[in-house]
CSV table of C-alpha atoms in Angstrom, one decimal:
chain,number,residue,atom,x,y,z
A,1,MET,CA,-22.8,36.2,22.8
A,2,SER,CA,-23.7,33.1,20.8
A,3,THR,CA,-23.3,29.5,21.0
A,4,LYS,CA,-22.7,26.9,18.5
A,5,LYS,CA,-24.1,23.3,19.4
A,6,LEU,CA,-23.0,19.9,17.7
A,7,GLU,CA,-23.5,16.4,18.4
A,8,LYS,CA,-21.6,13.1,17.0
A,9,PHE,CA,-22.2,9.6,17.9
A,10,ILE,CA,-18.7,7.7,17.8
A,11,GLN,CA,-18.7,3.7,17.6
A,12,ALA,CA,-15.7,4.0,20.3
A,13,PRO,CA,-15.4,3.9,23.8
A,14,SER,CA,-15.7,7.0,26.1
A,15,SER,CA,-12.1,6.5,27.0
A,16,GLU,CA,-11.0,7.1,23.4
A,17,VAL,CA,-12.6,10.1,22.7
A,18,PHE,CA,-11.5,11.7,25.8
A,19,LEU,CA,-8.0,10.7,24.8
A,20,TYR,CA,-8.5,12.4,21.5
A,21,PHE,CA,-9.1,15.4,23.5
A,22,THR,CA,-6.2,15.4,26.0
A,23,ASN,CA,-3.1,14.0,24.3
A,24,SER,CA,-1.0,15.9,22.3
A,25,THR,CA,-0.5,13.5,19.5
A,26,ALA,CA,-4.1,11.9,19.2
A,27,LEU,CA,-5.1,15.7,18.7
A,28,LYS,CA,-2.6,16.1,15.9
A,29,ASP,CA,-4.5,12.9,14.5
A,30,TRP,CA,-7.7,14.4,13.7
A,31,LEU,CA,-7.8,17.9,14.5
A,32,CYS,CA,-4.7,19.9,13.7
A,33,ASP,CA,-1.2,20.0,12.8
A,34,VAL,CA,1.0,20.5,15.8
A,35,ALA,CA,-0.4,20.0,19.9
A,36,THR,CA,0.7,20.2,23.1
A,37,ALA,CA,-1.8,19.7,25.9
A,38,ASP,CA,-1.4,19.6,30.1
A,39,PRO,CA,-5.0,18.1,30.6
A,40,ARG,CA,-5.6,19.2,34.0
A,41,PRO,CA,-7.3,22.5,35.4
A,42,GLY,CA,-5.0,25.3,34.7
A,43,GLY,CA,-2.9,23.4,32.3
A,44,ARG,CA,-2.0,24.4,28.5
A,45,LEU,CA,-3.9,23.7,25.4
A,46,TYR,CA,-2.3,25.0,22.0
A,47,MET,CA,-2.8,23.6,18.5
A,48,TRP,CA,-1.4,24.8,15.7
A,49,TRP,CA,-2.7,24.5,11.7
A,50,ASN,CA,0.2,24.3,8.4
A,51,GLY,CA,-0.3,28.2,7.7
A,52,ASP,CA,-1.1,31.1,10.0
A,53,TYR,CA,-4.1,30.3,12.4
A,54,TYR,CA,-3.4,28.7,16.0
A,55,THR,CA,-5.4,28.5,19.3
A,56,SER,CA,-4.2,28.8,23.0
A,57,GLY,CA,-5.9,28.2,25.9
A,58,GLU,CA,-6.1,26.3,29.0
A,59,TYR,CA,-8.1,23.2,30.3
A,60,LEU,CA,-10.6,24.7,33.0
A,61,LYS,CA,-12.3,21.1,34.2
A,62,VAL,CA,-11.2,17.7,33.2
A,63,VAL,CA,-13.4,14.7,34.0
A,64,LYS,CA,-12.3,11.5,33.0
A,65,ASP,CA,-14.2,9.8,30.1
A,66,GLU,CA,-16.8,12.3,30.9
A,67,LEU,CA,-15.9,16.1,30.1
A,68,ILE,CA,-13.6,18.5,28.8
A,69,SER,CA,-13.6,22.0,28.9
A,70,PHE,CA,-11.2,24.4,28.0
A,71,THR,CA,-10.5,28.1,26.5
A,72,TRP,CA,-9.7,29.2,22.8
A,73,PHE,CA,-8.1,32.1,21.8
A,74,GLY,CA,-7.5,31.8,18.1
A,75,ARG,CA,-5.2,34.1,16.2
A,76,GLY,CA,-6.9,37.5,15.5
A,77,GLU,CA,-9.9,36.5,17.2
A,78,PRO,CA,-11.6,39.8,19.7
A,79,HIS,CA,-11.5,37.4,23.0
A,80,ALA,CA,-11.3,34.3,24.1
A,81,THR,CA,-14.3,31.7,23.5
A,82,ARG,CA,-14.9,28.7,25.6
A,83,LEU,CA,-15.6,24.7,24.8
A,84,ASP,CA,-17.3,22.2,26.7
A,85,VAL,CA,-17.3,18.6,25.3
A,86,THR,CA,-19.2,15.8,27.1
A,87,LEU,CA,-19.1,12.2,26.3
A,88,LYS,CA,-22.2,10.4,27.5
A,89,LYS,CA,-21.8,6.1,27.1
A,90,ARG,CA,-23.7,4.1,24.9
A,91,LYS,CA,-24.1,0.3,24.4
A,92,THR,CA,-21.8,0.9,21.0
A,93,GLY,CA,-20.2,3.6,21.6
A,94,THR,CA,-20.1,7.3,22.4
A,95,LEU,CA,-22.7,10.4,22.2
A,96,LEU,CA,-20.5,13.4,22.0
A,97,LYS,CA,-21.9,16.9,22.7
A,98,LEU,CA,-20.1,20.0,21.8
A,99,ILE,CA,-21.0,23.3,22.6
A,100,HIS,CA,-18.6,26.4,21.9
A,101,ARG,CA,-19.4,29.3,23.7
A,102,LYS,CA,-19.2,33.2,24.2
A,103,LEU,CA,-18.6,34.0,20.7
A,104,GLY,CA,-19.4,37.2,19.9
A,105,ASN,CA,-22.0,39.2,18.2
A,106,ASN,CA,-20.5,42.2,16.8
A,107,SER,CA,-19.0,43.2,13.7
A,108,LYS,CA,-15.7,41.8,14.9
A,109,TRP,CA,-17.2,38.7,15.0
A,110,VAL,CA,-18.7,38.4,11.3
A,111,GLY,CA,-18.6,35.0,9.6
A,112,ILE,CA,-16.6,33.0,12.3
A,113,GLY,CA,-19.4,31.6,14.3
A,114,ASP,CA,-20.6,30.0,11.2
A,115,THR,CA,-16.8,29.3,10.3
A,116,TYR,CA,-16.7,27.4,13.7
A,117,GLU,CA,-19.9,25.3,13.3
A,118,LYS,CA,-18.9,24.4,9.4
A,119,GLU,CA,-15.1,23.2,10.7
A,120,TRP,CA,-16.0,21.2,13.8
A,121,SER,CA,-18.9,19.5,12.2
A,122,ARG,CA,-15.8,18.5,9.7
A,123,ASN,CA,-13.7,17.6,11.8
A,124,LEU,CA,-15.7,15.6,14.3
A,125,ASP,CA,-16.9,13.2,11.4
A,126,ASN,CA,-12.9,12.7,10.7
A,127,LEU,CA,-12.6,12.1,14.4
A,128,ALA,CA,-15.4,9.6,14.1
A,129,SER,CA,-13.3,7.9,10.9
A,130,VAL,CA,-10.3,7.4,12.9
A,131,LEU,CA,-11.8,6.6,15.9
A,132,GLU,CA,-14.4,3.6,14.1
A,133,ASN,CA,-11.9,2.9,11.4
A,134,GLY,CA,-8.1,4.5,11.3
A,135,GLU,CA,-9.0,6.4,8.5
A,136,ASP,CA,-7.9,10.2,8.3
A,137,LEU,CA,-9.9,12.0,5.9
A,138,ARG,CA,-7.5,14.7,5.9
A,139,ILE,CA,-5.2,12.6,4.2
A,140,THR,CA,-7.9,10.1,1.7
A,141,THR,CA,-10.2,13.2,0.6
A,142,ARG,CA,-6.8,15.4,-0.1
A,143,PRO,CA,-5.5,15.0,-3.9
A,144,MET,CA,-1.8,15.3,-4.3
A,145,LEU,CA,0.7,16.4,-6.6
A,146,GLY,CA,3.1,13.4,-6.7
A,147,ILE,CA,6.4,15.0,-5.8
A,148,PHE,CA,9.4,14.6,-3.0
A,149,ILE,CA,10.6,17.4,-1.5
A,150,ASN,CA,14.5,18.4,-1.3
A,151,ASP,CA,16.6,20.5,0.6
A,152,PHE,CA,16.5,24.4,-0.2
A,153,ASN,CA,18.5,26.8,0.7
A,154,ALA,CA,20.6,30.1,-0.4
A,155,ASP,CA,23.6,27.6,-1.1
A,156,ILE,CA,21.8,25.4,-3.3
A,157,ALA,CA,20.0,28.3,-5.2
A,158,ASP,CA,23.1,29.5,-6.3
A,159,LYS,CA,24.5,26.0,-7.1
A,160,LEU,CA,21.4,25.5,-9.3
A,161,GLY,CA,21.3,29.1,-10.6
A,162,VAL,CA,18.2,29.7,-9.4
A,163,PRO,CA,17.7,33.4,-8.6
A,164,ILE,CA,15.8,32.8,-5.3
A,165,VAL,CA,16.4,31.5,-1.8
A,166,GLN,CA,13.0,30.7,-0.8
A,167,GLY,CA,10.9,27.8,-2.5
A,168,LEU,CA,10.1,24.2,-2.6
A,169,ARG,CA,12.6,22.2,-4.4
A,170,LEU,CA,12.0,18.9,-6.2
A,171,GLY,CA,13.3,15.6,-5.2
A,172,GLY,CA,11.8,13.8,-7.7
A,173,VAL,CA,8.2,13.2,-9.0
A,174,VAL,CA,5.8,10.5,-9.1
A,175,GLU,CA,5.4,8.6,-12.3
A,176,GLY,CA,1.6,9.0,-13.8
A,177,LEU,CA,0.9,11.7,-11.1
A,178,GLY,CA,-0.1,15.2,-11.8
A,179,ALA,CA,3.4,17.0,-11.3
A,180,GLN,CA,4.9,14.1,-13.9
A,181,LYS,CA,2.3,14.9,-16.2
A,182,ALA,CA,2.7,18.4,-16.2
A,183,GLY,CA,6.7,18.3,-17.0
A,184,LEU,CA,8.2,19.1,-13.5
A,185,LYS,CA,11.3,17.2,-12.5
A,186,SER,CA,14.0,16.8,-10.0
A,187,ASP,CA,15.3,20.3,-9.1
A,188,ASP,CA,12.3,22.6,-9.9
A,189,VAL,CA,12.0,24.8,-7.4
A,190,ILE,CA,8.4,25.8,-7.2
A,191,THR,CA,7.3,29.5,-5.6
A,192,ARG,CA,3.8,29.7,-6.1
A,193,MET,CA,0.3,28.1,-7.0
A,194,ASP,CA,-2.3,30.1,-8.1
A,195,GLY,CA,-0.8,32.7,-6.8
A,196,SER,CA,-0.2,31.8,-3.3
A,197,GLU,CA,3.3,31.8,-1.7
A,198,ILE,CA,4.7,28.3,-1.6
A,199,THR,CA,8.3,28.6,0.4
A,200,GLY,CA,8.3,25.2,1.9
A,201,ALA,CA,6.3,21.8,3.0
A,202,ALA,CA,4.0,23.9,5.6
A,203,SER,CA,2.7,26.5,2.8
A,204,LEU,CA,1.9,23.7,0.5
A,205,SER,CA,-0.3,21.6,3.4
A,206,THR,CA,-2.0,25.3,3.2
A,207,PHE,CA,-2.6,25.6,-0.1
A,208,MET,CA,-3.8,22.2,-0.5
A,209,HIS,CA,-6.3,22.4,2.5
A,210,ASP,CA,-9.5,22.8,0.5
A,211,LYS,CA,-8.3,21.4,-2.7
A,212,LYS,CA,-10.0,18.6,-4.8
A,213,THR,CA,-9.0,16.0,-7.1
A,214,GLY,CA,-9.2,17.1,-10.4
A,215,ASP,CA,-9.0,20.5,-9.4
A,216,VAL,CA,-6.5,22.6,-12.2
A,217,VAL,CA,-4.0,25.0,-10.5
A,218,GLU,CA,-1.3,27.2,-11.8
A,219,VAL,CA,2.2,26.3,-10.8
A,220,THR,CA,4.9,28.5,-11.4
A,221,TYR,CA,8.3,27.2,-10.8
A,222,TYR,CA,12.1,28.2,-11.7
A,223,ARG,CA,14.2,25.5,-13.4
A,224,CYS,CA,17.6,26.8,-13.3
A,225,SER,CA,17.5,30.5,-14.0
A,226,ASP,CA,14.3,29.9,-16.2
A,227,LYS,CA,10.7,31.1,-14.7
A,228,VAL,CA,8.0,29.0,-15.8
A,229,THR,CA,4.2,28.8,-15.2
A,230,ILE,CA,2.0,25.9,-16.1
A,231,PRO,CA,-1.3,24.3,-15.4
A,232,MET,CA,-1.5,21.2,-13.2
A,233,THR,CA,-4.0,18.9,-12.8
A,234,LEU,CA,-4.5,17.5,-9.3
A,235,SER,CA,-4.2,13.7,-8.2
A,236,GLY,CA,-6.2,11.1,-6.5
A,237,ARG,CA,-4.5,9.8,-3.7
A,238,PRO,CA,-3.7,6.1,-3.9
A,239,ILE,CA,-5.0,4.6,-0.8
A,240,PRO,CA,-3.6,1.3,-0.2
A,241,SER,CA,-4.9,-1.5,1.4
A,242,ILE,CA,-5.0,-1.5,5.5
A,243,PRO,CA,-3.9,-5.1,7.1
A,244,ALA,CA,-5.4,-6.5,10.1
A,245,SER,CA,-2.3,-7.0,12.1
A,246,GLY,CA,1.6,-5.9,12.1
A,247,LEU,CA,2.4,-9.8,10.5
A,248,GLU,CA,0.2,-9.1,7.7
A,249,LEU,CA,1.6,-5.7,7.3
A,250,SER,CA,5.3,-6.8,7.1
A,251,LYS,CA,4.0,-9.5,4.7
A,252,GLN,CA,2.6,-6.7,2.7
A,253,VAL,CA,5.6,-4.4,2.1
A,254,GLU,CA,8.3,-7.2,2.1
A,255,PRO,CA,8.2,-7.7,-1.6
A,256,VAL,CA,8.8,-3.7,-1.9
A,257,TYR,CA,12.0,-3.9,-0.1
A,258,HIS,CA,13.1,-7.5,-1.5
A,259,GLN,CA,12.3,-5.8,-5.3
A,260,TYR,CA,14.6,-2.7,-4.5
A,261,GLU,CA,17.2,-4.5,-2.8
A,262,GLY,CA,17.4,-6.8,-6.1
A,263,GLU,CA,18.1,-3.5,-8.2
A,264,ILE,CA,19.9,-1.9,-5.8
A,265,GLU,CA,22.4,-5.1,-5.7
A,266,SER,CA,22.7,-5.5,-9.8
A,267,LEU,CA,23.5,-1.9,-9.7
A,268,LEU,CA,25.9,-2.0,-7.4
A,269,LYS,CA,27.6,-5.5,-8.9
A,270,ALA,CA,27.7,-4.3,-12.1
A,271,ASN,CA,29.6,-1.0,-11.2
A,272,THR,CA,33.2,-0.5,-9.7
A,273,GLU,CA,34.1,1.0,-6.1
A,274,GLU,CA,35.4,4.1,-7.7
A,275,ASP,CA,32.4,5.0,-9.9
A,276,CYS,CA,29.9,4.6,-6.7
A,277,ALA,CA,31.5,7.1,-4.9
A,278,LYS,CA,31.9,9.8,-7.6
A,279,ALA,CA,29.2,12.6,-7.2
A,280,PRO,CA,27.9,14.5,-10.7
A,281,ASN,CA,28.6,17.7,-9.0
A,282,ASP,CA,28.7,18.8,-5.8
A,283,ASN,CA,24.9,19.5,-5.5
A,284,GLU,CA,24.0,15.9,-5.8
A,285,TRP,CA,25.4,12.4,-4.2
A,286,SER,CA,27.1,9.5,-5.3
A,287,VAL,CA,25.5,5.9,-5.3
A,288,LYS,CA,27.2,5.5,-1.6
A,289,GLU,CA,25.7,8.9,-0.3
A,290,VAL,CA,22.4,7.6,-1.4
A,291,LEU,CA,23.0,4.7,0.4
A,292,ALA,CA,23.8,6.4,3.5
A,293,HIS,CA,20.6,8.5,3.1
A,294,LEU,CA,18.4,5.3,2.8
A,295,ILE,CA,19.9,3.9,6.1
A,296,HIS,CA,18.9,6.7,7.9
A,297,THR,CA,15.7,7.2,6.4
A,298,GLU,CA,15.1,3.2,7.6
A,299,LEU,CA,16.5,4.3,11.1
A,300,GLY,CA,14.5,7.6,11.2
A,301,TRP,CA,11.4,5.4,10.0
A,302,GLN,CA,12.3,2.9,13.1
A,303,ASN,CA,11.9,6.0,15.6
A,304,LEU,CA,8.5,7.3,14.0
A,305,VAL,CA,7.0,3.8,14.4
A,306,SER,CA,8.5,3.2,17.9
A,307,GLU,CA,6.8,7.3,18.4
A,308,ILE,CA,3.5,6.2,16.9
A,309,MET,CA,3.0,3.3,18.9
A,310,SER,CA,3.9,5.1,22.4
A,311,GLY,CA,1.1,7.7,21.4
A,312,HIS,CA,3.8,10.7,22.2
A,313,GLU,CA,5.3,12.0,18.6
A,314,GLY,CA,7.7,14.4,17.8
A,315,ALA,CA,6.6,17.9,16.2
A,316,TYR,CA,8.4,19.7,13.6
A,317,ASP,CA,7.5,23.1,11.7
A,318,ASP,CA,9.1,22.2,8.5
A,319,PHE,CA,11.0,19.7,6.6
A,320,GLY,CA,14.5,20.1,8.3
A,321,GLY,CA,16.6,18.8,5.2
A,322,ASN,CA,19.5,16.4,5.0
A,323,ILE,CA,22.6,16.9,6.9
A,324,GLN,CA,25.8,16.1,4.9
A,325,ALA,CA,27.9,15.5,8.2
A,326,HIS,CA,25.6,12.8,9.0
A,327,ILE,CA,25.7,11.2,5.2
A,328,ASP,CA,29.7,11.8,5.6
A,329,GLY,CA,30.2,9.7,8.8
A,330,THR,CA,28.0,7.0,7.8
A,331,VAL,CA,30.3,6.7,4.4
A,332,SER,CA,33.6,7.0,6.5
A,333,THR,CA,32.6,4.1,8.7
A,334,PHE,CA,31.0,1.8,6.1
A,335,THR,CA,33.5,2.3,4.0
A,336,THR,CA,32.9,-0.1,0.6
A,337,LYS,CA,29.9,-0.1,-1.4
A,338,THR,CA,29.1,-3.9,-0.3
A,339,ASP,CA,29.6,-2.6,3.2
A,340,LEU,CA,26.9,-0.3,3.1
A,341,PHE,CA,24.6,-2.2,1.0
A,342,LYS,CA,24.5,-4.8,3.7
A,343,GLU,CA,23.9,-2.4,6.3
A,344,LEU,CA,20.6,-1.0,4.2
A,345,LYS,CA,19.5,-4.5,4.4
A,346,ASN,CA,19.8,-5.3,8.2
A,347,HIS,CA,17.7,-2.4,8.5
A,348,ASN,CA,15.0,-2.9,6.4
A,349,SER,CA,15.1,-6.4,8.0
A,350,GLU,CA,14.9,-5.1,11.3
A,351,THR,CA,12.0,-2.5,10.1
A,352,LEU,CA,9.8,-5.6,9.2
A,353,SER,CA,10.7,-7.8,12.3
A,354,MET,CA,9.2,-4.7,14.3
A,355,TYR,CA,6.4,-4.7,12.4
A,356,SER,CA,5.5,-8.7,12.7
A,357,HIS,CA,6.2,-7.8,16.2
A,358,ILE,CA,3.3,-5.0,16.8
A,359,PRO,CA,1.4,-6.4,19.9
A,360,VAL,CA,-2.2,-7.1,19.3
A,361,GLU,CA,-3.3,-4.7,21.7
A,362,PHE,CA,-2.0,-2.1,19.4
A,363,LEU,CA,-4.6,-2.8,16.9
A,364,SER,CA,-7.3,-1.6,18.9
A,365,ARG,CA,-5.6,1.8,18.5
A,366,LYS,CA,-7.4,2.0,15.1
A,367,GLY,CA,-6.2,5.5,13.8
A,368,LYS,CA,-2.6,4.7,15.0
A,369,PHE,CA,-2.4,1.5,13.3
A,370,TRP,CA,-4.1,2.8,10.2
A,371,LYS,CA,-1.9,6.1,10.3
A,372,LEU,CA,1.0,3.1,10.3
A,373,ALA,CA,0.3,0.9,8.0
A,374,TYR,CA,-0.4,4.0,5.7
A,375,GLN,CA,2.8,5.4,5.5
A,376,ALA,CA,4.6,1.9,5.7
A,377,ASN,CA,3.1,1.4,2.2
A,378,GLN,CA,4.1,4.9,0.7
A,379,ASN,CA,8.0,3.9,1.0
A,380,SER,CA,8.0,2.4,-2.6
A,381,TYR,CA,8.0,6.1,-4.2
A,382,HIS,CA,10.7,7.0,-2.2
A,383,LEU,CA,13.0,4.2,-2.6
A,384,GLN,CA,11.9,4.6,-6.6
A,385,THR,CA,13.0,8.5,-6.5
A,386,HIS,CA,16.5,7.2,-5.0
A,387,LEU,CA,17.3,4.1,-7.6
A,388,GLU,CA,17.0,6.6,-10.5
A,389,GLN,CA,19.1,9.0,-8.4
A,390,MET,CA,21.9,6.1,-8.3
A,391,ARG,CA,21.5,5.3,-11.9
A,392,SER,CA,22.4,8.9,-13.1
A,393,ALA,CA,24.8,9.3,-10.0
A,394,ILE,CA,26.8,6.2,-12.1
A,395,ALA,CA,25.8,7.5,-16.0
A,396,SER,CA,27.5,10.8,-14.6
A,397,ALA,CA,30.6,9.2,-13.1
A,398,GLN,CA,31.2,6.7,-16.5
A,399,LYS,CA,31.3,10.0,-18.3
A,400,GLN,CA,33.8,11.8,-16.1
């Protein structure tokens, strides 16, 4: 058997480092995409990464703020291995020592030990970044396409005239980024990238795992029944300035809300109730349905903010899609364009107020606040896409 040993000094209390090995949500914040953990001797540990890899095991020994020992049985590996993580308090932080034991030496283990050494080194760097300044390097160093994802199933494929039922349907593209520059549009359905099958958000994330800004990838997609293959240059990810407090975050994003509220209000005033209720076709939303979706999005975001602050977030295998019954229920409850817009503005105001009430003690969880603030600053892309969707819906309604 062989062993891999790594050390990392982290400028954070040992209690924080300990949390990031024993809490399901904290594990996701630096190491994996899904986790469930019960940190006690005999308690379960399961982690999954977008794609096909997962590991399962159990905690063997847990000494608060000092030691975490657990087994690790990765998919496709010949047998379980063991990890011992010790935490030593220092004046300015914590010295972390990680030992990965019981790695095999025979032909079945060729390359596995070296891969673990490389991956543990990379992930411990990310753990230090998350704990010291909040930044998740998996986000900031990974390029992006500049797309929004929309629902896709057999019924939608039929309505779009797309001859496949698995793929990644675009809900929009971000101006100036790779997808838009390559000519992709809403309702295009991506099926492959550099030959790798793309079936949804999870497979896209897996493909992007080791890509870098500036990489050129071959993208295959359907536009209606036409199959197209094009080169696309991956864009750098714009990283917003992360404010120092919840109040500053509220002030930072408030202009974005006010800008789009003003544009939506102008659109609603300029068009009739009837036109705002007309959908371009069975596969597209009317203006009022888009307003309902924006209400749901804001409510969903508020729930996620609460989960981030509580330290216990839900885990999902993939994007679940929008529920038309929910859209219909909201439009039926807030029957006029004015009522829908008023409800949206109320929820927007509630979100801004929620930010301003973030307690000071939460700010010490740098990784949590960084994640919250980063995601809060992504809202403008979503709003711009749906504002364009509303304008298209009005243009279609006026032709009917």
